[in-house]
Amino acid sequence: MKTTRPLPTISFVVFFSSLVLRSNAYKFHRINLTSGANGPESLAFDCDEGGPYTGVSDGRIFKWGGRKHGWSEFAVTSQDRKRDLCDGSNDPKLEHICGRPLGLQFNKATCELYIADAYFGLFVVSRYGGVATLLASRAEGVPLRFTNSVDIDTDDGAVYFTDTSMYYQRREFLQVIQGNDSSGRLLKYDMQSKNVTVLLRGLPFANGVALSKDHSYILIAETTSRQVLRYWLKGSKANTVEVFAHFPSYIDNIRRNTKGEFWVALNNGKRRNEKSDNVTSTSTEENIVATRIDEEGQILEVLKDNYGGKYLEYVSEVLDANGKLWVGSVRDPFLSFSKT
Ligand SMILES: *[C@@H]1O[C@H](CO)[C@@H](O)[C@H](O)[C@H]1NC(C)=O
Ligand SMILES: *[C@@H]1O[C@H](CO)[C@@H](O)[C@H](O)[C@H]1NC(C)=O
Ligand SMILES: *[C@@H]1O[C@H](CO)[C@@H](O)[C@H](O)[C@H]1NC(C)=O
Ligand SMILES: *[C@@H]1O[C@H](CO)[C@@H](O)[C@H](O)[C@H]1NC(C)=O
């Protein structure tokens, strides 16, 4: 892999000074999951701006219909999923039976939902939901072990997705971290040829992906190295990769907004210091749960957990959509949102 290493555009110093520029003006609300499941990791809106949709720990993908209609079951990734065993489960030991849909992205051209299921691979399901269709479960003969995040180029029918590790499954994510595993891959599924191509390999904890607004590059989060890579798809640098930005903590999903900026989620687990909202305190870094960056990797905004852990724990994704900021979580039984 050709990796050039320019000076990182985001330094710790910038991180701290940017904290002074911005304090949270958001008023968050919770949407509790109802099933007993947790971990609404990734969020997506359909062609009619319906949703959000989210995949949870029991393997189901739900659609939020607003306070009046609540949650409704939309899709699952396995025909063999055992409803008695799985519904409402948050037991990681059942995930390989129930499925664990982590990455979601609607194809805005066809209104189909693409799903990265951690255990089963890449799927697609129509706008009417049901049992999703498997598109890919291996690449270069190597099984997808920990499929994670997905984004779509509707112009050329390319579906970009990550496989976090060739050796460990999602429930073994600590081993990916502690074992310093660097077997993650960036993959491309071609809708016409149905071929899967490996674009990058040897990534430490390959996680979120997000295409740029003009589709000339894709960003890839490396959770454990705490950096975001930029892989060029078009132009003179096509097929090369560079370090785009560094962060002070574990990175999860990346989502682009309509302006072409990116929200990068920083999973800092559970809030450790309930009282601190002090930019000089060492716990400040732990309170940063996401940052908004521009196409040069410069920080535009820092989202901190100033809410006593009530809304912004284990943050996996921040999605700016439909005039709201939506926040997903790796393991909480709710998602949060605020008007922007
Ligand atoms: C969500 O659940 C929490 C804890 O069970 C509860 O305190 C809160 O009122 C619920 N919020 C909503 C909006 O239902
Ligand atoms: C983890 O792997 C990276 C790159 O493969 C290496 O530079 C680093 O020293 C390793 N860290 C540990 C703790 O083994
Ligand atoms: C799929 O990819 C392989 C190797 O990458 C290539 O040889 C083959 O022609 C491709 N098939 C299609 C239908 O594009
Ligand atoms: C912020 O932290 C510094 C150093 O720990 C401390 O001296 C100061 O009183 C704190 N300020 C507030 C508002 O808590």
mmCIF file of C-alpha atoms and ligand atoms in Angstrom:
data_model
loop_
_atom_site.group_PDB
_atom_site.id
_atom_site.type_symbol
_atom_site.label_atom_id
_atom_site.label_comp_id
_atom_site.label_asym_id
_atom_site.label_seq_id
_atom_site.Cartn_x
_atom_site.Cartn_y
_atom_site.Cartn_z
ATOM 1 C CA MET A 1 0.000 0.000 0.000
ATOM 2 C CA LYS A 2 1.400 3.367 -1.044
ATOM 3 C CA THR A 3 1.046 5.641 1.940
ATOM 4 C CA THR A 4 2.338 9.174 1.863
ATOM 5 C CA ARG A 5 2.453 10.858 5.210
ATOM 6 C CA PRO A 6 2.021 14.615 5.025
ATOM 7 C CA LEU A 7 1.927 16.615 8.206
ATOM 8 C CA PRO A 8 -1.354 15.887 9.908
ATOM 9 C CA THR A 9 -3.798 18.704 9.538
ATOM 10 C CA ILE A 10 -5.374 18.032 12.889
ATOM 11 C CA SER A 11 -3.012 18.156 15.826
ATOM 12 C CA PHE A 12 -3.736 17.829 19.488
ATOM 13 C CA VAL A 13 -2.955 21.513 19.862
ATOM 14 C CA VAL A 14 -5.570 22.427 17.302
ATOM 15 C CA PHE A 15 -7.962 20.108 19.051
ATOM 16 C CA PHE A 16 -7.591 21.876 22.336
ATOM 17 C CA SER A 17 -7.698 25.398 20.947
ATOM 18 C CA SER A 18 -10.757 24.556 18.899
ATOM 19 C CA LEU A 19 -12.531 23.566 22.066
ATOM 20 C CA VAL A 20 -12.414 27.143 23.162
ATOM 21 C CA LEU A 21 -14.067 28.248 19.943
ATOM 22 C CA ARG A 22 -17.125 26.154 20.366
ATOM 23 C CA SER A 23 -19.323 25.016 23.148
ATOM 24 C CA ASN A 24 -22.324 22.846 22.479
ATOM 25 C CA ALA A 25 -25.447 24.735 21.597
ATOM 26 C CA TYR A 26 -27.432 21.600 20.981
ATOM 27 C CA LYS A 27 -30.439 20.473 22.916
ATOM 28 C CA PHE A 28 -30.532 16.709 22.590
ATOM 29 C CA HIS A 29 -33.489 14.372 22.846
ATOM 30 C CA ARG A 30 -33.509 10.631 23.159
ATOM 31 C CA ILE A 31 -35.296 8.065 21.071
ATOM 32 C CA ASN A 32 -35.299 4.880 23.112
ATOM 33 C CA LEU A 33 -35.220 1.543 21.360
ATOM 34 C CA THR A 34 -38.181 -0.551 22.395
ATOM 35 C CA SER A 35 -37.199 -4.132 21.820
ATOM 36 C CA GLY A 36 -34.643 -4.584 24.606
ATOM 37 C CA ALA A 37 -31.912 -4.494 22.009
ATOM 38 C CA ASN A 38 -29.223 -1.832 22.005
ATOM 39 C CA GLY A 39 -26.467 -0.373 19.852
ATOM 40 C CA PRO A 40 -28.094 1.689 17.078
ATOM 41 C CA GLU A 41 -24.701 1.979 15.460
ATOM 42 C CA SER A 42 -25.405 3.500 12.061
ATOM 43 C CA LEU A 43 -28.305 5.667 10.877
ATOM 44 C CA ALA A 44 -29.798 6.230 7.439
ATOM 45 C CA PHE A 45 -32.739 8.017 5.806
ATOM 46 C CA ASP A 46 -34.638 6.671 2.820
ATOM 47 C CA CYS A 47 -35.527 8.355 -0.483
ATOM 48 C CA ASP A 48 -38.530 10.083 1.095
ATOM 49 C CA GLU A 49 -36.483 11.277 4.080
ATOM 50 C CA GLY A 50 -38.212 8.636 6.188
ATOM 51 C CA GLY A 51 -36.387 7.294 9.208
ATOM 52 C CA PRO A 52 -33.881 7.130 10.627
ATOM 53 C CA TYR A 53 -33.341 3.436 10.039
ATOM 54 C CA THR A 54 -30.893 1.694 12.309
ATOM 55 C CA GLY A 55 -29.471 -1.779 12.876
ATOM 56 C CA VAL A 56 -29.404 -3.060 16.477
ATOM 57 C CA SER A 57 -27.871 -5.788 18.616
ATOM 58 C CA ASP A 58 -30.600 -8.369 17.954
ATOM 59 C CA GLY A 59 -29.879 -8.337 14.228
ATOM 60 C CA ARG A 60 -32.900 -6.364 13.111
ATOM 61 C CA ILE A 61 -33.051 -3.099 11.218
ATOM 62 C CA PHE A 62 -35.757 -0.784 12.500
ATOM 63 C CA LYS A 63 -37.369 2.308 11.046
ATOM 64 C CA TRP A 64 -38.337 5.235 13.220
ATOM 65 C CA GLY A 65 -41.747 6.619 12.231
ATOM 66 C CA GLY A 66 -41.810 9.598 14.574
ATOM 67 C CA ARG A 67 -43.221 9.789 18.112
ATOM 68 C CA LYS A 68 -46.680 8.835 16.901
ATOM 69 C CA HIS A 69 -45.750 5.655 15.052
ATOM 70 C CA GLY A 70 -42.598 4.701 16.940
ATOM 71 C CA TRP A 71 -40.317 1.911 15.733
ATOM 72 C CA SER A 72 -41.259 -0.670 13.147
ATOM 73 C CA GLU A 73 -39.238 -3.682 12.078
ATOM 74 C CA PHE A 74 -37.858 -3.191 8.566
ATOM 75 C CA ALA A 75 -35.359 -5.878 7.628
ATOM 76 C CA VAL A 76 -33.125 -8.736 8.747
ATOM 77 C CA THR A 77 -29.971 -10.126 7.166
ATOM 78 C CA SER A 78 -30.609 -13.838 7.589
ATOM 79 C CA GLN A 79 -33.415 -16.117 6.467
ATOM 80 C CA ASP A 80 -32.324 -18.469 9.264
ATOM 81 C CA ARG A 81 -32.476 -15.876 12.014
ATOM 82 C CA LYS A 82 -34.282 -17.451 14.996
ATOM 83 C CA ARG A 83 -36.872 -15.010 16.191
ATOM 84 C CA ASP A 84 -37.422 -16.703 19.566
ATOM 85 C CA LEU A 85 -33.741 -16.607 20.318
ATOM 86 C CA CYS A 86 -32.834 -13.300 18.758
ATOM 87 C CA ASP A 87 -35.603 -10.720 19.193
ATOM 88 C CA GLY A 88 -34.581 -8.313 21.936
ATOM 89 C CA SER A 89 -31.167 -9.919 22.395
ATOM 90 C CA ASN A 90 -28.106 -7.931 23.299
ATOM 91 C CA ASP A 91 -25.978 -11.037 23.838
ATOM 92 C CA PRO A 92 -22.841 -10.843 21.663
ATOM 93 C CA LYS A 93 -22.675 -14.663 21.725
ATOM 94 C CA LEU A 94 -25.812 -14.790 19.580
ATOM 95 C CA GLU A 95 -24.694 -12.271 16.988
ATOM 96 C CA HIS A 96 -23.404 -14.897 14.557
ATOM 97 C CA ILE A 97 -26.919 -16.403 14.504
ATOM 98 C CA CYS A 98 -28.995 -13.221 14.707
ATOM 99 C CA GLY A 99 -26.797 -10.985 12.562
ATOM 100 C CA ARG A 100 -25.418 -7.592 13.500
ATOM 101 C CA PRO A 101 -26.147 -4.870 10.931
ATOM 102 C CA LEU A 102 -23.538 -2.184 11.546
ATOM 103 C CA GLY A 103 -23.297 -0.037 8.421
ATOM 104 C CA LEU A 104 -26.359 1.304 6.611
ATOM 105 C CA GLN A 105 -26.626 3.448 3.495
ATOM 106 C CA PHE A 106 -29.534 4.031 1.126
ATOM 107 C CA ASN A 107 -28.836 4.042 -2.575
ATOM 108 C CA LYS A 108 -30.652 7.269 -3.402
ATOM 109 C CA ALA A 109 -30.930 6.229 -7.077
ATOM 110 C CA THR A 110 -32.804 2.959 -6.458
ATOM 111 C CA CYS A 111 -34.085 3.561 -2.902
ATOM 112 C CA GLU A 112 -32.559 0.233 -1.843
ATOM 113 C CA LEU A 113 -30.811 -0.085 1.501
ATOM 114 C CA TYR A 114 -27.235 -1.433 1.549
ATOM 115 C CA ILE A 115 -26.244 -3.145 4.762
ATOM 116 C CA ALA A 116 -22.840 -4.089 6.162
ATOM 117 C CA ASP A 117 -23.596 -6.956 8.548
ATOM 118 C CA ALA A 118 -20.638 -7.640 10.826
ATOM 119 C CA TYR A 119 -21.077 -11.429 10.633
ATOM 120 C CA PHE A 120 -22.607 -12.142 7.236
ATOM 121 C CA GLY A 121 -21.206 -9.568 4.809
ATOM 122 C CA LEU A 122 -22.660 -7.026 2.407
ATOM 123 C CA PHE A 123 -26.422 -7.045 1.714
ATOM 124 C CA VAL A 124 -29.100 -5.107 -0.109
ATOM 125 C CA VAL A 125 -32.834 -4.888 0.578
ATOM 126 C CA SER A 126 -35.594 -3.090 -1.324
ATOM 127 C CA ARG A 127 -37.452 -0.101 0.054
ATOM 128 C CA TYR A 128 -40.115 -2.500 1.299
ATOM 129 C CA GLY A 129 -37.675 -4.335 3.576
ATOM 130 C CA GLY A 130 -37.875 -8.008 4.536
ATOM 131 C CA VAL A 131 -35.003 -10.474 4.316
ATOM 132 C CA ALA A 132 -32.022 -8.784 2.696
ATOM 133 C CA THR A 133 -30.122 -10.316 -0.236
ATOM 134 C CA LEU A 134 -26.485 -11.288 0.236
ATOM 135 C CA LEU A 135 -24.133 -9.549 -2.215
ATOM 136 C CA ALA A 136 -20.711 -10.488 -0.879
ATOM 137 C CA SER A 137 -19.374 -12.676 1.911
ATOM 138 C CA ARG A 138 -15.732 -12.906 0.812
ATOM 139 C CA ALA A 139 -13.088 -11.051 -1.131
ATOM 140 C CA GLU A 140 -10.122 -12.647 -2.881
ATOM 141 C CA GLY A 141 -11.323 -15.922 -1.372
ATOM 142 C CA VAL A 142 -10.957 -14.593 2.170
ATOM 143 C CA PRO A 143 -14.230 -14.493 4.135
ATOM 144 C CA LEU A 144 -15.469 -11.143 5.352
ATOM 145 C CA ARG A 145 -14.992 -11.533 9.082
ATOM 146 C CA PHE A 146 -16.135 -8.187 10.458
ATOM 147 C CA THR A 147 -17.990 -6.152 7.822
ATOM 148 C CA ASN A 148 -18.450 -2.682 9.193
ATOM 149 C CA SER A 149 -19.340 0.408 7.180
ATOM 150 C CA VAL A 150 -20.692 1.221 3.718
ATOM 151 C CA ASP A 151 -21.035 4.138 1.303
ATOM 152 C CA ILE A 152 -22.325 4.261 -2.256
ATOM 153 C CA ASP A 153 -21.374 6.046 -5.463
ATOM 154 C CA THR A 154 -24.696 6.168 -7.272
ATOM 155 C CA ASP A 155 -23.009 7.545 -10.439
ATOM 156 C CA ASP A 156 -21.040 4.401 -11.222
ATOM 157 C CA GLY A 157 -22.691 1.793 -9.004
ATOM 158 C CA ALA A 158 -19.693 1.306 -6.716
ATOM 159 C CA VAL A 159 -20.354 0.246 -3.146
ATOM 160 C CA TYR A 160 -17.402 0.909 -0.835
ATOM 161 C CA PHE A 161 -17.204 -0.970 2.427
ATOM 162 C CA THR A 162 -14.807 -2.071 5.123
ATOM 163 C CA ASP A 163 -13.930 -5.396 6.685
ATOM 164 C CA THR A 164 -12.414 -4.528 10.055
ATOM 165 C CA SER A 165 -10.323 -7.670 10.464
ATOM 166 C CA MET A 166 -9.533 -10.900 8.650
ATOM 167 C CA TYR A 167 -9.192 -12.744 11.969
ATOM 168 C CA TYR A 168 -11.573 -11.375 14.570
ATOM 169 C CA GLN A 169 -15.331 -11.003 14.685
ATOM 170 C CA ARG A 170 -17.181 -8.010 16.057
ATOM 171 C CA ARG A 171 -17.669 -9.489 19.520
ATOM 172 C CA GLU A 172 -13.871 -9.935 19.654
ATOM 173 C CA PHE A 173 -13.227 -6.279 18.897
ATOM 174 C CA LEU A 174 -11.065 -5.923 22.015
ATOM 175 C CA GLN A 175 -8.675 -8.437 20.534
ATOM 176 C CA VAL A 176 -8.408 -6.329 17.398
ATOM 177 C CA ILE A 177 -7.355 -3.463 19.656
ATOM 178 C CA GLN A 178 -5.187 -5.321 22.155
ATOM 179 C CA GLY A 179 -3.661 -7.660 19.611
ATOM 180 C CA ASN A 180 -2.752 -4.698 17.421
ATOM 181 C CA ASP A 181 -4.435 -6.417 14.503
ATOM 182 C CA SER A 182 -3.778 -4.761 11.141
ATOM 183 C CA SER A 183 -5.669 -6.970 8.742
ATOM 184 C CA GLY A 184 -8.543 -4.629 7.875
ATOM 185 C CA ARG A 185 -9.554 -4.058 4.258
ATOM 186 C CA LEU A 186 -11.240 -1.420 2.132
ATOM 187 C CA LEU A 187 -13.394 -3.139 -0.483
ATOM 188 C CA LYS A 188 -15.431 -2.227 -3.488
ATOM 189 C CA TYR A 189 -18.509 -4.052 -4.757
ATOM 190 C CA ASP A 190 -19.474 -3.285 -8.342
ATOM 191 C CA MET A 191 -23.254 -3.352 -8.885
ATOM 192 C CA GLN A 192 -22.951 -4.226 -12.598
ATOM 193 C CA SER A 193 -20.259 -6.941 -12.524
ATOM 194 C CA LYS A 194 -21.071 -8.003 -8.939
ATOM 195 C CA ASN A 195 -17.303 -8.221 -8.442
ATOM 196 C CA VAL A 196 -15.604 -7.449 -5.144
ATOM 197 C CA THR A 197 -12.201 -5.762 -5.336
ATOM 198 C CA VAL A 198 -9.759 -5.149 -2.482
ATOM 199 C CA LEU A 199 -8.618 -1.519 -2.637
ATOM 200 C CA LEU A 200 -6.573 -1.389 0.568
ATOM 201 C CA ARG A 201 -5.356 -4.085 2.920
ATOM 202 C CA GLY A 202 -3.354 -4.171 6.143
ATOM 203 C CA LEU A 203 -5.457 -1.539 7.884
ATOM 204 C CA PRO A 204 -5.627 -1.401 11.676
ATOM 205 C CA PHE A 205 -9.321 -1.657 12.650
ATOM 206 C CA ALA A 206 -10.773 -0.409 9.358
ATOM 207 C CA ASN A 207 -14.035 1.238 10.311
ATOM 208 C CA GLY A 208 -16.170 4.092 8.901
ATOM 209 C CA VAL A 209 -16.126 5.133 5.242
ATOM 210 C CA ALA A 210 -17.449 8.280 3.547
ATOM 211 C CA LEU A 211 -17.254 9.370 -0.072
ATOM 212 C CA SER A 212 -16.428 12.986 -0.819
ATOM 213 C CA LYS A 213 -19.146 15.174 -2.297
ATOM 214 C CA ASP A 214 -17.610 15.022 -5.802
ATOM 215 C CA HIS A 215 -16.864 11.279 -5.400
ATOM 216 C CA SER A 216 -13.165 11.843 -6.145
ATOM 217 C CA TYR A 217 -12.004 10.236 -2.922
ATOM 218 C CA ILE A 218 -13.157 8.204 0.025
ATOM 219 C CA LEU A 219 -12.227 8.627 3.686
ATOM 220 C CA ILE A 220 -11.546 5.551 5.810
ATOM 221 C CA ALA A 221 -11.393 5.560 9.613
ATOM 222 C CA GLU A 222 -8.712 3.479 11.286
ATOM 223 C CA THR A 223 -10.041 3.154 14.803
ATOM 224 C CA THR A 224 -6.919 2.046 16.631
ATOM 225 C CA SER A 225 -4.360 4.206 14.839
ATOM 226 C CA ARG A 226 -6.737 7.113 15.397
ATOM 227 C CA GLN A 227 -6.285 8.379 11.883
ATOM 228 C CA VAL A 228 -8.425 8.884 8.834
ATOM 229 C CA LEU A 229 -7.043 7.880 5.448
ATOM 230 C CA ARG A 230 -7.946 9.415 2.118
ATOM 231 C CA TYR A 231 -8.039 7.008 -0.810
ATOM 232 C CA TRP A 232 -8.183 8.735 -4.183
ATOM 233 C CA LEU A 233 -10.662 7.281 -6.677
ATOM 234 C CA LYS A 234 -10.245 9.824 -9.460
ATOM 235 C CA GLY A 235 -7.687 12.281 -10.800
ATOM 236 C CA SER A 236 -3.893 12.148 -10.954
ATOM 237 C CA LYS A 237 -3.646 10.564 -7.501
ATOM 238 C CA ALA A 238 -6.187 7.809 -8.254
ATOM 239 C CA ASN A 239 -5.512 4.528 -6.421
ATOM 240 C CA THR A 240 -3.150 6.146 -3.918
ATOM 241 C CA VAL A 241 -3.762 6.687 -0.238
ATOM 242 C CA GLU A 242 -2.606 9.331 2.206
ATOM 243 C CA VAL A 243 -3.160 10.182 5.839
ATOM 244 C CA PHE A 244 -5.932 12.767 5.973
ATOM 245 C CA ALA A 245 -6.272 13.586 9.666
ATOM 246 C CA HIS A 246 -5.295 12.444 13.154
ATOM 247 C CA PHE A 247 -7.584 12.345 16.176
ATOM 248 C CA PRO A 248 -7.015 12.072 19.906
ATOM 249 C CA SER A 249 -9.233 9.018 20.410
ATOM 250 C CA TYR A 250 -10.855 6.028 18.713
ATOM 251 C CA ILE A 251 -12.642 6.868 15.499
ATOM 252 C CA ASP A 252 -15.840 5.154 14.421
ATOM 253 C CA ASN A 253 -18.123 6.166 11.545
ATOM 254 C CA ILE A 254 -17.692 9.135 9.206
ATOM 255 C CA ARG A 255 -20.675 10.815 7.549
ATOM 256 C CA ARG A 256 -20.717 13.558 4.960
ATOM 257 C CA ASN A 257 -23.232 16.393 5.182
ATOM 258 C CA THR A 258 -24.823 18.176 2.218
ATOM 259 C CA LYS A 259 -22.083 20.828 2.225
ATOM 260 C CA GLY A 260 -19.418 18.173 1.721
ATOM 261 C CA GLU A 261 -18.081 18.389 5.271
ATOM 262 C CA PHE A 262 -17.583 15.290 7.404
ATOM 263 C CA TRP A 263 -18.783 14.361 10.869
ATOM 264 C CA VAL A 264 -16.268 12.017 12.442
ATOM 265 C CA ALA A 265 -17.531 10.097 15.487
ATOM 266 C CA LEU A 266 -15.045 9.561 18.313
ATOM 267 C CA ASN A 267 -16.091 6.728 20.565
ATOM 268 C CA ASN A 268 -14.964 7.679 24.026
ATOM 269 C CA GLY A 269 -17.046 5.120 25.812
ATOM 270 C CA LYS A 270 -18.900 6.187 28.877
ATOM 271 C CA ARG A 271 -18.373 9.610 30.297
ATOM 272 C CA ARG A 272 -15.843 9.403 33.103
ATOM 273 C CA ASN A 273 -16.088 12.833 34.662
ATOM 274 C CA GLU A 274 -19.642 14.033 35.187
ATOM 275 C CA LYS A 275 -18.803 17.577 36.161
ATOM 276 C CA SER A 276 -15.910 18.601 34.000
ATOM 277 C CA ASP A 277 -16.561 21.094 31.275
ATOM 278 C CA ASN A 278 -13.138 22.565 31.645
ATOM 279 C CA VAL A 279 -10.981 23.052 28.554
ATOM 280 C CA THR A 280 -7.806 22.866 30.573
ATOM 281 C CA SER A 281 -8.669 19.662 32.338
ATOM 282 C CA THR A 282 -7.214 16.411 31.033
ATOM 283 C CA SER A 283 -10.625 14.797 30.892
ATOM 284 C CA THR A 284 -11.701 17.231 28.175
ATOM 285 C CA GLU A 285 -10.308 15.057 25.441
ATOM 286 C CA GLU A 286 -12.395 12.175 26.691
ATOM 287 C CA ASN A 287 -15.502 14.322 26.432
ATOM 288 C CA ILE A 288 -15.118 14.950 22.711
ATOM 289 C CA VAL A 289 -17.544 12.632 20.990
ATOM 290 C CA ALA A 290 -17.366 13.949 17.420
ATOM 291 C CA THR A 291 -15.824 16.589 15.220
ATOM 292 C CA ARG A 292 -16.964 18.224 12.019
ATOM 293 C CA ILE A 293 -14.131 18.702 9.549
ATOM 294 C CA ASP A 294 -13.895 20.255 6.102
ATOM 295 C CA GLU A 295 -12.416 18.770 2.926
ATOM 296 C CA GLU A 296 -8.949 19.909 3.971
ATOM 297 C CA GLY A 297 -9.288 18.099 7.294
ATOM 298 C CA GLN A 298 -9.597 21.309 9.299
ATOM 299 C CA ILE A 299 -11.777 21.233 12.381
ATOM 300 C CA LEU A 300 -14.954 23.281 12.081
ATOM 301 C CA GLU A 301 -16.688 22.105 15.214
ATOM 302 C CA VAL A 302 -16.199 19.869 18.210
ATOM 303 C CA LEU A 303 -19.121 18.072 19.820
ATOM 304 C CA LYS A 304 -18.528 17.446 23.492
ATOM 305 C CA ASP A 305 -20.521 15.454 25.968
ATOM 306 C CA ASN A 306 -21.649 18.254 28.236
ATOM 307 C CA TYR A 307 -24.800 16.360 29.015
ATOM 308 C CA GLY A 308 -23.746 14.118 31.860
ATOM 309 C CA GLY A 309 -23.662 11.062 29.626
ATOM 310 C CA LYS A 310 -27.409 11.159 29.058
ATOM 311 C CA TYR A 311 -27.299 11.463 25.280
ATOM 312 C CA LEU A 312 -23.781 11.015 23.960
ATOM 313 C CA GLU A 313 -22.213 7.787 25.224
ATOM 314 C CA TYR A 314 -20.278 5.286 23.111
ATOM 315 C CA VAL A 315 -20.923 7.479 20.094
ATOM 316 C CA SER A 316 -20.600 5.540 16.840
ATOM 317 C CA GLU A 317 -21.964 8.007 14.329
ATOM 318 C CA VAL A 318 -23.098 11.585 13.899
ATOM 319 C CA LEU A 319 -25.352 12.183 10.921
ATOM 320 C CA ASP A 320 -26.401 15.667 9.854
ATOM 321 C CA ALA A 321 -29.666 15.095 7.990
ATOM 322 C CA ASN A 322 -33.097 16.651 7.637
ATOM 323 C CA GLY A 323 -32.183 19.676 9.746
ATOM 324 C CA LYS A 324 -31.104 17.575 12.710
ATOM 325 C CA LEU A 325 -27.977 16.094 14.134
ATOM 326 C CA TRP A 326 -28.552 12.368 14.748
ATOM 327 C CA VAL A 327 -26.263 10.433 17.049
ATOM 328 C CA GLY A 328 -25.866 6.643 17.024
ATOM 329 C CA SER A 329 -24.279 4.515 19.722
ATOM 330 C CA VAL A 330 -22.316 1.286 19.842
ATOM 331 C CA ARG A 331 -24.109 0.008 22.929
ATOM 332 C CA ASP A 332 -26.694 2.367 24.346
ATOM 333 C CA PRO A 333 -30.382 1.404 24.085
ATOM 334 C CA PHE A 334 -31.228 4.738 22.449
ATOM 335 C CA LEU A 335 -30.187 7.210 19.808
ATOM 336 C CA SER A 336 -30.196 10.975 20.213
ATOM 337 C CA PHE A 337 -30.977 13.954 18.064
ATOM 338 C CA SER A 338 -30.958 17.718 18.202
ATOM 339 C CA LYS A 339 -32.135 20.460 15.895
ATOM 340 C CA THR A 340 -29.088 21.956 14.158
HETATM 341 C C1 LIG B 1 -35.924 6.611 27.700
HETATM 342 O O1 LIG B 1 -35.574 5.691 28.704
HETATM 343 C C2 LIG B 1 -35.103 6.311 29.887
HETATM 344 C C3 LIG B 1 -34.543 5.230 30.809
HETATM 345 O O2 LIG B 1 -35.316 4.074 30.773
HETATM 346 C C4 LIG B 1 -36.240 7.100 30.494
HETATM 347 O O3 LIG B 1 -35.799 7.728 31.698
HETATM 348 C C5 LIG B 1 -36.667 8.179 29.503
HETATM 349 O O4 LIG B 1 -37.769 8.878 30.004
HETATM 350 C C6 LIG B 1 -37.018 7.558 28.167
HETATM 351 N N1 LIG B 1 -37.180 8.648 27.207
HETATM 352 C C7 LIG B 1 -38.137 8.699 26.303
HETATM 353 C C8 LIG B 1 -38.146 9.890 25.420
HETATM 354 O O5 LIG B 1 -38.945 7.803 26.165
HETATM 355 C C1 LIG B 2 1.163 -2.057 16.386
HETATM 356 O O1 LIG B 2 1.396 -2.144 14.989
HETATM 357 C C2 LIG B 2 2.028 -1.020 14.442
HETATM 358 C C3 LIG B 2 2.088 -1.159 12.932
HETATM 359 O O2 LIG B 2 1.904 -2.460 12.526
HETATM 360 C C4 LIG B 2 3.425 -0.868 15.087
HETATM 361 O O3 LIG B 2 4.042 0.285 14.576
HETATM 362 C C5 LIG B 2 3.267 -0.752 16.592
HETATM 363 O O4 LIG B 2 4.524 -0.704 17.208
HETATM 364 C C6 LIG B 2 2.475 -1.918 17.159
HETATM 365 N N1 LIG B 2 2.194 -1.685 18.564
HETATM 366 C C7 LIG B 2 2.267 -2.649 19.484
HETATM 367 C C8 LIG B 2 1.920 -2.255 20.860
HETATM 368 O O5 LIG B 2 2.622 -3.800 19.214
HETATM 369 C C1 LIG B 3 -13.933 -9.532 -11.742
HETATM 370 O O1 LIG B 3 -12.622 -9.293 -11.270
HETATM 371 C C2 LIG B 3 -11.677 -10.188 -11.812
HETATM 372 C C3 LIG B 3 -10.353 -9.924 -11.112
HETATM 373 O O2 LIG B 3 -10.362 -8.777 -10.352
HETATM 374 C C4 LIG B 3 -11.599 -10.010 -13.295
HETATM 375 O O3 LIG B 3 -10.661 -10.903 -13.840
HETATM 376 C C5 LIG B 3 -12.972 -10.263 -13.896
HETATM 377 O O4 LIG B 3 -12.934 -9.986 -15.276
HETATM 378 C C6 LIG B 3 -13.998 -9.379 -13.232
HETATM 379 N N1 LIG B 3 -15.314 -9.748 -13.710
HETATM 380 C C7 LIG B 3 -16.153 -8.866 -14.182
HETATM 381 C C8 LIG B 3 -17.479 -9.406 -14.636
HETATM 382 O O5 LIG B 3 -15.912 -7.653 -14.253
HETATM 383 C C1 LIG B 4 -10.192 24.027 35.323
HETATM 384 O O1 LIG B 4 -9.052 23.213 35.595
HETATM 385 C C2 LIG B 4 -8.016 23.927 36.209
HETATM 386 C C3 LIG B 4 -6.805 23.013 36.318
HETATM 387 O O2 LIG B 4 -7.157 21.727 36.730
HETATM 388 C C4 LIG B 4 -8.488 24.459 37.574
HETATM 389 O O3 LIG B 4 -7.474 25.234 38.180
HETATM 390 C C5 LIG B 4 -9.711 25.361 37.356
HETATM 391 O O4 LIG B 4 -10.225 25.774 38.579
HETATM 392 C C6 LIG B 4 -10.783 24.610 36.576
HETATM 393 N N1 LIG B 4 -11.875 25.508 36.220
HETATM 394 C C7 LIG B 4 -13.143 25.184 36.377
HETATM 395 C C8 LIG B 4 -14.138 26.184 35.925
HETATM 396 O O5 LIG B 4 -13.498 24.095 36.824
#
